């Protein structure tokens, strides 16, 4: 009987967990992660994790010291992929799956936390918010610190409620250990340790007051706080000792705070110059130098950190998905239009959560010590964002905490309105806060006009895409120009228009449309257009610089989207001039006088031919295979098997007869497949972390 009751109470949570799992897995299918092609934080984390997985050596960032725990976790999954004799790319997929698991596991934690504080209905509301809100759904696809940090953050608060329910020291010890892990993922969590002190005091005072012994309550706080702090520092201090041994400086966790503060207090256009200045200093001296610069700035202008507080504060309270989809100049490779139903619904959910969260936070029926802990976390997170800079991922703890109290408001129905009559001053405070916040949100942007404009723009973009796929480039051009009339300067529409013009052979007109600084894809398309218009030297410079910085699989995107020139021969590795013809290869490099690319297991070369394939023509490839492979290179053309090649270690030319069935073909899709090996695993002296198979210099028809 008890088991049946437990199941009846558990099934809503299990359904929400299934929804959370399904949405996160769905998002992974439409947003593949390519951190190896990123120069942002995710690219740095991937490269450091890969280096650690291959060598066992942890290396700090090239210009500052970062918290290490998420990098260690990433390295563990990449190491597992390598032990399975797979490419590091599998490690990225394992990281994503792991982060999906964390997201699903947080559903019952969110439910339990809210249910303990406010009741079962509130628990279900809060769990559902975590499961379906788009920023939380998107989180596991990223290689940032936030997925792990939010897990430890929530687990820490949940463990505090377990201690509150039973006062068992083990829950407090676990809460301390968890907070230490959170701090090693994002260092501001360490300083939030002090927030537990007023919480412990408030709950003890509340209990002692009933017995008339406030002094006893105050004395009882010292022991629990000491336990919590000891367990937190037990996790953090070994890393502090490592920093002392490495740099002879007291660096508790990282150097992000002082350095970012120095960078953010000055003009934005001075940032790169200041970073270059830091890189000239030894790593151990950078934090002290940045702190000295900050102190000098504050002596000169003590109010400098407050100069931009109001604009920054306003910037926090925005409909983020509408901003990303219809205000920003580019999608920046994110599948915003594909995820729009969930993302736009997420903005409406966010509006409800923010307003309901403020009501719940200010309502007297939620008055208990945990509210003080929540308020301190909120104020602290808001303050750090205001002093530094706003990024959507930095705001996630704020929305999570407001969502917790919004769950109470939503579960209370209209009963929360009774405070307006019973406690008019408290009711007036709630009403004023809600009205002020609503005005802040609706005054930030003219959202109705933005939505109307965005819908019209996207309709034209969809028309252009359909026409482009059908080969009607003139109709595509017209639709894309209409989209740009609605939303001038939209980089993705400029790219689409430039490609439509290029497909018509109008490279110069296309170059006049797209600007390389608008987005990474814009720079890629500019390089392609320079190549198409004959400016080969410029194209080499542009394409060789951009291939590894787009944050996506540039080769695959170029292969699928760039309308390249017809040719019967292709030299790989010629300073990225082969982009648009290849996918599945490493970056360009040289071997003596030859340019080359390594095949990374499975790849493709597409040759649009200047004339239909004649009977009896053959395919010629110049290859080398210095790595020991278990199986030979396998090839097929347009889906027809072409045979296998035992590639010799030295460069050789291989001739393969093309099947008669290909006669008359105007496009050759050459598929190559060979077992990939990681040089760093084959040779301890190698630091090459790539998964490689054979080297390809040239492919041509004869």
XYZ file of C-alpha atoms in Angstrom:
702
model
C 0.000 0.000 0.000
C 2.792 2.432 0.909
C 4.612 1.580 -2.325
C 1.470 2.395 -4.326
C 1.111 5.741 -2.553
C 4.759 6.562 -3.233
C 4.307 5.698 -6.903
C 1.195 7.835 -7.169
C 3.094 10.757 -5.681
C 6.188 10.088 -7.811
C 4.661 9.668 -11.260
C 4.211 13.419 -11.987
C 7.889 13.962 -11.199
C 8.859 11.004 -13.386
C 6.837 12.449 -16.272
C 8.544 15.833 -15.844
C 11.919 14.063 -15.820
C 10.998 12.349 -19.094
C 9.996 15.704 -20.586
C 13.287 17.231 -19.443
C 15.233 14.355 -20.996
C 13.330 14.502 -24.281
C 13.699 18.256 -24.737
C 17.410 18.234 -23.994
C 18.125 15.315 -26.313
C 16.037 16.970 -29.018
C 18.048 20.151 -28.709
C 21.306 18.225 -29.062
C 20.080 16.916 -32.423
C 19.591 20.433 -33.808
C 22.620 22.077 -32.200
C 25.804 20.002 -32.632
C 28.658 21.341 -30.542
C 32.047 22.070 -32.110
C 34.227 23.594 -29.345
C 37.384 22.677 -31.241
C 36.460 25.429 -33.717
C 35.796 28.110 -31.096
C 38.048 30.839 -29.750
C 35.619 31.604 -26.896
C 35.570 30.079 -23.399
C 34.216 26.739 -24.623
C 37.136 26.365 -27.026
C 39.600 27.112 -24.241
C 37.940 24.597 -21.911
C 38.000 21.934 -24.622
C 41.668 22.449 -25.464
C 42.764 22.391 -21.812
C 40.622 19.318 -21.113
C 42.014 17.584 -24.186
C 45.580 18.385 -23.134
C 44.884 17.056 -19.646
C 43.274 13.880 -21.007
C 46.228 13.186 -23.287
C 49.164 14.171 -21.078
C 47.864 14.185 -17.516
C 49.142 17.772 -17.248
C 46.810 20.626 -16.301
C 47.781 23.948 -17.891
C 46.261 27.276 -16.896
C 44.732 29.577 -19.461
C 47.191 31.539 -21.575
C 46.312 34.872 -19.961
C 44.555 34.107 -16.676
C 43.943 31.336 -14.148
C 40.453 29.854 -14.267
C 38.509 27.572 -11.902
C 39.482 24.008 -12.858
C 36.750 21.568 -11.825
C 34.638 21.593 -14.983
C 37.805 21.204 -17.081
C 38.745 18.152 -15.008
C 35.284 16.677 -15.568
C 35.475 17.359 -19.311
C 38.923 15.763 -19.410
C 37.576 12.639 -17.726
C 34.985 12.077 -20.458
C 37.481 12.830 -23.223
C 39.903 10.396 -21.594
C 37.191 7.735 -21.589
C 36.680 8.290 -25.320
C 40.414 7.886 -25.892
C 40.503 4.700 -23.813
C 37.752 3.374 -26.074
C 40.126 4.169 -28.961
C 37.762 6.813 -30.254
C 38.314 10.377 -31.366
C 38.087 13.236 -28.844
C 34.847 14.275 -30.588
C 33.194 11.310 -28.852
C 34.354 12.827 -25.563
C 32.405 15.984 -26.405
C 29.298 13.900 -26.993
C 29.857 12.094 -23.686
C 30.154 15.467 -21.934
C 26.851 16.541 -23.456
C 25.127 13.330 -22.390
C 26.566 13.723 -18.895
C 25.239 17.275 -18.717
C 21.835 16.096 -19.934
C 21.900 13.622 -17.060
C 22.640 16.430 -14.602
C 19.712 18.402 -16.014
C 17.337 15.463 -15.596
C 18.603 14.732 -12.084
C 17.880 18.323 -11.086
C 14.158 17.801 -11.721
C 13.567 15.813 -8.494
C 15.954 18.098 -6.603
C 13.993 21.173 -7.700
C 10.749 19.422 -6.812
C 11.995 18.347 -3.395
C 13.371 21.784 -2.532
C 10.209 23.693 -3.466
C 7.943 21.040 -1.960
C 9.803 21.275 1.355
C 9.527 25.055 1.421
C 6.060 25.599 -0.043
C 4.242 22.325 -0.657
C 3.852 19.663 -3.337
C 2.073 21.834 -5.925
C 4.856 24.389 -5.763
C 7.360 21.568 -6.162
C 5.688 20.414 -9.380
C 5.545 23.948 -10.775
C 9.214 24.494 -10.029
C 10.296 21.144 -11.471
C 8.333 21.877 -14.636
C 9.981 25.297 -14.948
C 13.401 23.668 -14.765
C 12.384 21.018 -17.285
C 10.942 23.185 -20.054
C 12.433 26.700 -19.880
C 14.592 27.120 -22.982
C 17.830 28.453 -21.382
C 17.863 25.382 -19.127
C 17.087 23.083 -22.088
C 19.923 24.650 -24.106
C 22.454 24.419 -21.299
C 23.681 20.792 -21.744
C 24.668 21.490 -25.364
C 27.306 23.986 -24.237
C 30.816 23.341 -23.016
C 30.720 26.076 -20.392
C 31.015 25.866 -16.620
C 27.340 26.671 -16.005
C 25.827 23.146 -16.311
C 28.092 21.810 -13.577
C 27.964 24.986 -11.510
C 24.158 25.136 -11.471
C 24.016 21.493 -10.445
C 26.293 22.096 -7.435
C 24.486 25.357 -6.644
C 21.085 23.627 -6.508
C 22.454 20.595 -4.694
C 24.038 22.839 -2.052
C 20.719 24.595 -1.350
C 18.831 21.286 -1.346
C 21.283 19.825 1.184
C 20.760 22.859 3.417
C 17.022 22.136 3.445
C 17.776 18.505 4.355
C 19.765 19.782 7.323
C 16.978 22.210 8.175
C 14.508 19.319 8.269
C 16.516 17.064 10.557
C 19.632 18.881 11.810
C 21.848 15.955 10.954
C 25.462 17.123 10.597
C 26.110 14.929 7.570
C 23.752 17.069 5.462
C 25.642 20.196 6.472
C 28.980 18.540 5.716
C 27.750 17.491 2.283
C 26.426 21.007 1.683
C 29.901 22.357 2.449
C 31.621 19.884 0.133
C 29.149 20.738 -2.619
C 29.696 24.459 -2.160
C 33.431 23.845 -2.458
C 32.859 22.032 -5.758
C 30.688 24.927 -6.945
C 33.487 27.351 -6.025
C 36.026 25.328 -8.011
C 33.658 25.667 -10.971
C 32.811 29.350 -10.516
C 34.779 31.094 -7.796
C 32.086 33.586 -6.598
C 30.385 30.639 -4.896
C 33.191 30.566 -2.320
C 32.386 34.008 -0.968
C 28.721 33.049 -0.720
C 29.748 30.773 2.156
C 29.082 33.694 4.497
C 25.412 33.721 3.408
C 24.841 30.542 5.374
C 25.814 32.275 8.616
C 22.754 34.596 8.841
C 20.603 31.683 7.657
C 21.865 29.451 10.459
C 21.448 32.277 12.945
C 17.911 33.126 11.777
C 16.691 29.536 12.001
C 18.268 29.089 15.436
C 16.859 32.397 16.680
C 13.432 31.407 15.413
C 13.568 28.106 17.264
C 15.212 29.509 20.386
C 12.748 32.397 20.561
C 9.973 29.915 21.140
C 11.908 28.662 24.148
C 12.951 32.154 25.239
C 16.702 31.552 24.853
C 18.226 33.711 22.130
C 21.719 33.453 23.602
C 21.672 29.657 23.340
C 20.566 29.944 19.726
C 23.475 32.247 18.911
C 25.974 29.869 20.520
C 24.563 26.960 18.519
C 25.437 28.660 15.223
C 29.222 28.470 15.659
C 29.510 24.685 15.436
C 27.354 24.124 12.331
C 28.974 27.038 10.487
C 32.435 25.752 11.364
C 31.509 22.335 9.947
C 30.119 23.875 6.767
C 33.141 26.141 6.285
C 35.636 23.375 7.032
C 34.111 21.075 4.412
C 33.987 23.885 1.839
C 37.602 24.839 2.401
C 38.658 21.183 2.377
C 37.717 21.151 -1.300
C 39.111 24.573 -2.206
C 42.369 24.857 -0.242
C 44.282 22.055 -2.020
C 43.865 24.048 -5.215
C 45.025 27.180 -3.376
C 48.121 25.290 -2.253
C 48.726 24.224 -5.851
C 48.577 27.865 -6.932
C 51.083 28.808 -4.224
C 53.465 26.039 -5.264
C 53.082 26.991 -8.939
C 53.188 30.796 -8.664
C 54.282 31.690 -5.098
C 51.171 33.841 -4.813
C 48.038 33.528 -2.690
C 45.405 32.785 -5.332
C 42.417 31.147 -3.696
C 40.903 29.820 -6.924
C 41.402 32.046 -9.979
C 42.439 35.463 -11.242
C 39.241 36.202 -13.177
C 37.776 38.704 -10.725
C 40.595 41.276 -10.521
C 41.469 40.964 -14.207
C 37.887 41.189 -15.449
C 37.251 44.146 -13.152
C 40.255 45.965 -14.613
C 39.113 45.175 -18.161
C 35.491 46.173 -17.567
C 36.220 49.465 -15.796
C 37.903 50.884 -18.878
C 36.714 51.514 -22.437
C 35.624 48.478 -24.442
C 37.965 49.376 -27.297
C 40.939 49.189 -24.919
C 40.255 45.577 -23.930
C 42.492 43.855 -26.504
C 45.362 46.230 -25.777
C 45.099 45.499 -22.045
C 44.958 41.746 -22.630
C 48.088 41.987 -24.778
C 49.773 43.895 -21.941
C 48.840 41.157 -19.471
C 50.193 38.422 -21.729
C 53.610 40.068 -21.609
C 53.743 39.541 -17.845
C 54.506 36.236 -16.125
C 51.292 34.498 -15.083
C 52.111 34.949 -11.393
C 52.259 38.749 -11.708
C 49.066 39.355 -13.667
C 46.581 39.408 -10.797
C 48.708 41.807 -8.742
C 49.168 44.067 -11.759
C 45.421 44.134 -12.486
C 44.626 44.887 -8.831
C 47.088 47.757 -8.817
C 45.485 49.175 -11.950
C 42.007 48.877 -10.394
C 43.118 50.661 -7.224
C 44.637 53.459 -9.291
C 41.415 53.851 -11.267
C 39.301 53.967 -8.126
C 41.593 56.517 -6.479
C 41.174 58.731 -9.508
C 37.409 58.124 -9.801
C 35.822 56.246 -6.839
C 32.419 56.188 -8.568
C 33.678 54.612 -11.770
C 32.068 51.150 -11.102
C 28.696 52.896 -10.744
C 28.820 54.881 -13.988
C 27.047 52.244 -16.086
C 24.992 50.556 -13.370
C 21.595 51.776 -14.551
C 22.024 50.858 -18.249
C 23.453 47.505 -17.196
C 20.598 46.939 -14.741
C 18.058 47.648 -17.486
C 19.909 45.258 -19.785
C 19.287 42.402 -17.341
C 15.494 42.601 -17.598
C 14.994 41.746 -21.249
C 13.217 39.055 -23.235
C 16.387 37.168 -24.104
C 15.092 34.925 -26.877
C 13.411 37.826 -28.667
C 16.728 39.667 -28.359
C 18.686 36.760 -29.819
C 16.221 35.986 -32.607
C 15.038 39.416 -33.723
C 17.377 42.088 -32.310
C 20.929 40.764 -32.638
C 22.614 40.999 -36.023
C 23.365 37.296 -36.290
C 22.241 33.929 -34.945
C 25.943 33.098 -34.354
C 25.431 29.484 -35.498
C 22.707 28.821 -32.916
C 19.539 27.121 -34.269
C 17.310 29.961 -33.087
C 14.663 29.662 -35.785
C 14.417 25.883 -35.375
C 13.973 26.253 -31.611
C 11.749 29.347 -31.842
C 8.500 27.722 -30.584
C 10.190 26.662 -27.355
C 12.383 29.753 -27.115
C 9.603 32.319 -27.626
C 7.348 30.430 -25.221
C 10.312 30.568 -22.849
C 10.256 34.363 -22.910
C 6.591 34.340 -21.890
C 7.430 31.848 -19.144
C 10.269 34.130 -18.044
C 7.908 37.109 -17.786
C 5.514 35.127 -15.592
C 8.356 33.754 -13.478
C 9.915 37.167 -12.874
C 6.673 38.835 -11.814
C 5.405 35.857 -9.810
C 8.860 35.407 -8.282
C 8.909 38.971 -6.958
C 5.434 38.447 -5.489
C 6.520 35.249 -3.785
C 9.746 36.730 -2.520
C 8.011 39.719 -0.931
C 4.923 37.898 0.351
C 4.652 37.422 4.128
C 3.472 33.831 3.785
C 6.913 32.843 2.491
C 8.732 34.490 5.395
C 11.193 31.987 6.802
C 14.993 31.901 7.183
C 15.535 30.428 3.706
C 14.190 33.648 2.172
C 17.124 35.558 3.677
C 19.556 33.084 2.117
C 17.800 33.488 -1.244
C 17.844 37.283 -1.015
C 21.583 37.323 -0.289
C 22.326 35.079 -3.281
C 20.143 37.275 -5.494
C 21.755 40.528 -4.384
C 25.248 39.076 -4.663
C 24.693 37.702 -8.176
C 23.068 40.944 -9.332
C 25.941 42.969 -7.902
C 28.638 40.915 -9.623
C 26.811 41.193 -12.945
C 26.392 44.945 -12.560
C 30.044 45.492 -11.707
C 31.368 43.287 -14.479
C 29.181 42.640 -17.533
C 25.930 40.945 -18.463
C 25.905 37.568 -20.153
C 22.718 35.482 -20.246
C 24.436 32.500 -18.639
C 25.591 34.628 -15.685
C 21.932 35.454 -14.949
C 20.700 31.856 -14.712
C 21.014 31.623 -10.881
C 18.846 34.767 -10.623
C 16.058 33.293 -12.752
C 16.321 29.969 -10.929
C 15.888 31.645 -7.529
C 12.995 33.780 -8.737
C 11.461 30.647 -10.248
C 11.546 29.009 -6.825
C 9.392 31.736 -5.299
C 7.275 32.021 -8.447
C 6.355 28.373 -7.878
C 4.813 29.339 -4.536
C 2.842 32.207 -6.098
C 1.496 30.008 -8.892
C 0.616 27.186 -6.509
C -1.205 29.599 -4.159
C -3.709 30.641 -6.822
C -5.491 33.857 -5.878
C -5.069 33.346 -2.155
C -1.876 35.419 -2.125
C -4.045 38.484 -2.831
C -5.413 38.343 0.717
C -2.296 40.150 1.900
C -3.548 43.295 0.181
C -6.385 43.525 2.699
C -4.766 41.971 5.752
C -1.411 43.791 5.516
C -1.879 46.825 3.268
C 1.670 48.127 3.615
C 3.103 44.770 2.516
C 0.541 44.621 -0.257
C 1.510 48.097 -1.445
C 5.172 47.040 -1.526
C 4.343 43.996 -3.646
C 2.174 46.017 -6.036
C 4.814 48.734 -6.407
C 7.569 46.186 -7.074
C 5.521 44.347 -9.714
C 4.489 47.562 -11.480
C 8.050 48.914 -11.434
C 9.460 45.677 -12.794
C 6.806 45.441 -15.494
C 7.535 49.009 -16.572
C 11.239 48.233 -16.616
C 10.679 45.259 -18.916
C 8.203 46.815 -21.348
C 10.163 50.086 -21.608
C 13.417 48.380 -22.541
C 12.260 47.538 -26.077
C 9.175 48.034 -28.200
C 8.561 44.304 -28.142
C 5.292 44.279 -30.154
C 6.993 46.137 -33.020
C 10.052 43.863 -32.791
C 7.911 40.722 -32.960
C 5.882 41.986 -35.929
C 9.029 43.005 -37.779
C 10.734 39.730 -36.922
C 7.860 37.575 -38.147
C 7.808 39.440 -41.468
C 11.591 39.168 -41.786
C 11.572 35.443 -41.099
C 8.779 34.908 -43.597
C 10.924 36.497 -46.298
C 13.936 34.462 -45.169
C 11.909 31.248 -45.419
C 10.735 32.214 -48.912
C 14.328 32.882 -49.935
C 15.523 29.555 -48.567
C 12.820 27.639 -50.426
C 13.635 29.428 -53.672
C 17.379 28.902 -53.186
C 16.923 25.166 -52.571
C 14.818 24.936 -55.732
C 17.535 26.668 -57.742
C 15.578 29.888 -58.318
C 18.331 32.257 -57.203
C 16.608 35.340 -58.626
C 13.516 34.754 -56.483
C 15.815 33.995 -53.538
C 17.615 37.295 -54.108
C 14.328 39.200 -54.098
C 13.163 37.533 -50.890
C 16.464 38.161 -49.101
C 16.488 41.809 -50.162
C 12.956 42.127 -48.791
C 14.142 40.612 -45.500
C 16.960 43.156 -45.318
C 14.541 46.000 -45.997
C 12.580 44.868 -42.959
C 15.702 44.294 -40.812
C 18.695 46.193 -42.266
C 22.087 44.878 -41.242
C 20.933 41.375 -40.300
C 24.142 39.409 -40.963
C 22.514 36.061 -41.702
C 20.236 37.652 -44.313
C 23.257 39.387 -45.853
C 25.061 36.041 -46.050
C 22.054 34.398 -47.701
C 21.745 37.250 -50.218
C 25.476 37.117 -50.975
C 25.268 33.369 -51.665
C 22.261 33.874 -53.934
C 24.186 36.520 -55.888
C 27.266 34.291 -56.020
C 25.154 31.471 -57.455
C 24.274 33.884 -60.267
C 27.990 34.549 -60.876
C 27.815 38.059 -59.368
C 30.731 37.834 -56.945
C 31.446 41.568 -56.875
C 27.811 42.402 -56.132
C 27.875 39.807 -53.373
C 31.040 41.306 -51.859
C 29.253 44.648 -51.618
C 26.511 43.036 -49.493
C 28.365 41.166 -46.753
C 30.889 42.549 -44.259
C 33.563 40.249 -42.735
C 33.209 41.754 -39.257
C 29.485 41.029 -38.913
C 29.919 37.375 -37.926
C 32.335 34.482 -38.366
C 30.227 33.090 -41.198
C 30.320 36.519 -42.827
C 34.118 36.384 -42.889
C 33.998 32.870 -44.337
C 31.661 33.966 -47.122
C 33.814 37.030 -47.859
C 36.825 34.745 -48.281
C 34.847 32.500 -50.600
C 33.726 35.493 -52.674
C 37.295 36.798 -52.864
C 38.371 33.418 -54.198
C 35.498 33.412 -56.675
C 36.339 36.916 -57.931
C 40.015 36.038 -58.478
C 41.495 37.774 -55.430
C 43.323 34.603 -54.423
C 45.850 36.216 -52.084
C 43.111 37.962 -50.114
C 41.056 34.776 -50.033
C 43.990 32.799 -48.636
C 44.399 35.274 -45.787
C 40.694 35.476 -44.950
C 39.908 31.761 -45.150
C 43.002 30.489 -43.355
C 42.264 32.790 -40.416
C 38.570 32.012 -40.043
C 38.324 28.226 -40.416
C 39.135 27.437 -36.803
C 37.175 30.288 -35.226
C 33.576 29.892 -36.351
C 32.426 27.724 -33.456
C 30.996 25.163 -35.874
C 32.153 22.593 -38.420
C 33.222 25.146 -41.025
C 34.074 22.542 -43.635
C 30.666 20.905 -43.437
C 28.820 24.239 -43.529
C 30.864 25.419 -46.511
C 30.328 22.124 -48.313
C 26.571 22.346 -47.856
C 26.126 26.075 -48.560
C 28.835 27.572 -50.759
C 28.135 27.388 -54.532
C 31.694 26.568 -55.599
C 33.246 26.674 -59.046
C 33.381 23.570 -61.229
C 36.746 21.817 -61.371
C 38.259 18.432 -62.180
C 41.194 18.709 -59.768
C 41.541 19.874 -56.179
C 44.639 20.507 -54.078
C 43.915 20.122 -50.390
C 45.409 22.384 -47.751
C 46.117 25.291 -50.077
C 45.530 27.872 -47.316
C 41.870 26.895 -46.987
C 41.125 27.512 -50.686
C 39.595 24.036 -50.703
C 36.736 25.085 -48.394
C 33.408 24.357 -50.038
C 34.719 21.122 -51.555
C 35.643 19.092 -48.465
C 34.395 17.905 -45.078
C 35.927 15.696 -42.408
C 39.534 16.895 -42.712
C 41.972 18.595 -40.359
C 43.321 22.107 -40.790
C 45.668 22.972 -43.661
C 49.350 22.156 -43.270
C 52.474 21.479 -45.302
C 54.837 18.567 -45.846
C 57.858 19.821 -47.734
C 56.596 21.450 -50.924
C 53.140 19.857 -50.622
C 50.075 21.274 -48.954
C 47.818 18.684 -47.322
C 44.998 17.860 -44.996
C 44.671 14.818 -42.791
C 41.522 12.761 -43.190
C 39.926 12.526 -39.740
C 38.379 9.090 -40.044
C 35.482 9.760 -42.405
C 35.423 12.559 -44.941
C 34.013 13.741 -48.222
C 35.310 15.567 -51.307
C 32.809 17.006 -53.770
C 33.859 17.909 -57.278
C 31.320 19.722 -59.483
C 32.714 18.923 -62.915
C 33.251 21.436 -65.742
C 32.035 18.780 -68.212
C 30.073 15.520 -67.852
C 32.219 12.568 -66.871
C 33.445 10.671 -69.907
C 33.621 6.889 -70.140
C 36.950 5.441 -69.081
C 38.030 8.326 -66.862
C 39.754 7.468 -63.600
C 40.261 9.092 -60.226
C 43.786 9.960 -59.127
C 44.696 10.636 -55.500
C 48.044 11.617 -54.010
C 48.165 10.157 -50.509
C 50.476 9.259 -47.644
C 49.758 7.138 -44.575
C 52.502 7.493 -41.965
C 50.228 6.289 -39.138
C 49.688 2.527 -38.666
C 46.073 1.692 -39.592
C 44.231 -1.549 -38.904
C 42.304 -1.391 -42.186
C 42.980 0.175 -45.602
C 41.386 3.367 -46.917
C 37.902 2.722 -48.326
C 36.460 4.877 -51.101
C 33.148 5.300 -52.865
C 31.890 7.770 -55.470
C 28.239 8.856 -55.584
C 27.421 5.887 -53.375
C 29.150 3.315 -55.617
C 32.063 1.398 -54.026
C 35.373 2.303 -55.608
C 37.576 -0.121 -53.710
C 40.219 -0.001 -50.999
C 43.719 1.416 -50.960
C 46.622 0.237 -48.834
C 48.174 3.660 -48.364
C 51.978 3.594 -48.138
C 53.730 5.700 -45.465
C 55.427 7.884 -48.099
C 53.679 9.991 -50.724
C 52.349 8.005 -53.667
C 49.869 8.528 -56.489
C 46.953 6.073 -56.711
C 44.775 5.571 -59.802
C 41.271 4.161 -59.423
C 38.980 3.365 -62.352
C 35.543 4.952 -62.085
C 32.500 2.669 -62.576
C 30.825 2.937 -66.014
C 27.557 3.798 -64.249
C 29.035 7.214 -63.454
C 29.411 8.193 -67.091
C 27.700 11.528 -67.694
C 27.810 12.574 -64.035
C 28.340 16.293 -63.400
C 29.062 15.981 -59.662
C 31.346 13.522 -57.919
C 30.809 12.906 -54.207
C 33.937 11.061 -53.105
C 33.571 9.431 -49.691
C 36.735 8.380 -47.843
C 36.890 6.262 -44.702
C 39.815 4.962 -42.688
C 40.385 4.151 -39.040
C 41.508 7.271 -37.187
C 44.362 7.194 -34.706
C 45.478 9.788 -32.154
C 49.222 10.469 -32.589
C 49.612 11.467 -28.941
C 48.426 7.996 -27.935
C 50.711 6.229 -30.390
C 53.839 8.191 -29.518
C 54.485 9.533 -25.981
C 56.675 12.237 -27.516
C 53.805 13.551 -29.631
C 51.454 16.295 -28.415
C 49.089 15.976 -31.388
C 45.576 15.362 -29.993
C 43.792 15.005 -33.338
C 42.199 11.800 -34.602
C 43.921 11.216 -37.968
C 44.063 8.545 -40.646
C 45.735 9.413 -43.987
C 47.191 12.555 -45.569
C 45.615 13.836 -48.778
C 47.414 16.260 -51.087
C 45.494 16.145 -54.337
C 42.552 14.522 -56.077
C 41.891 14.812 -59.828
C 40.268 13.213 -62.828
C 42.343 11.658 -65.582
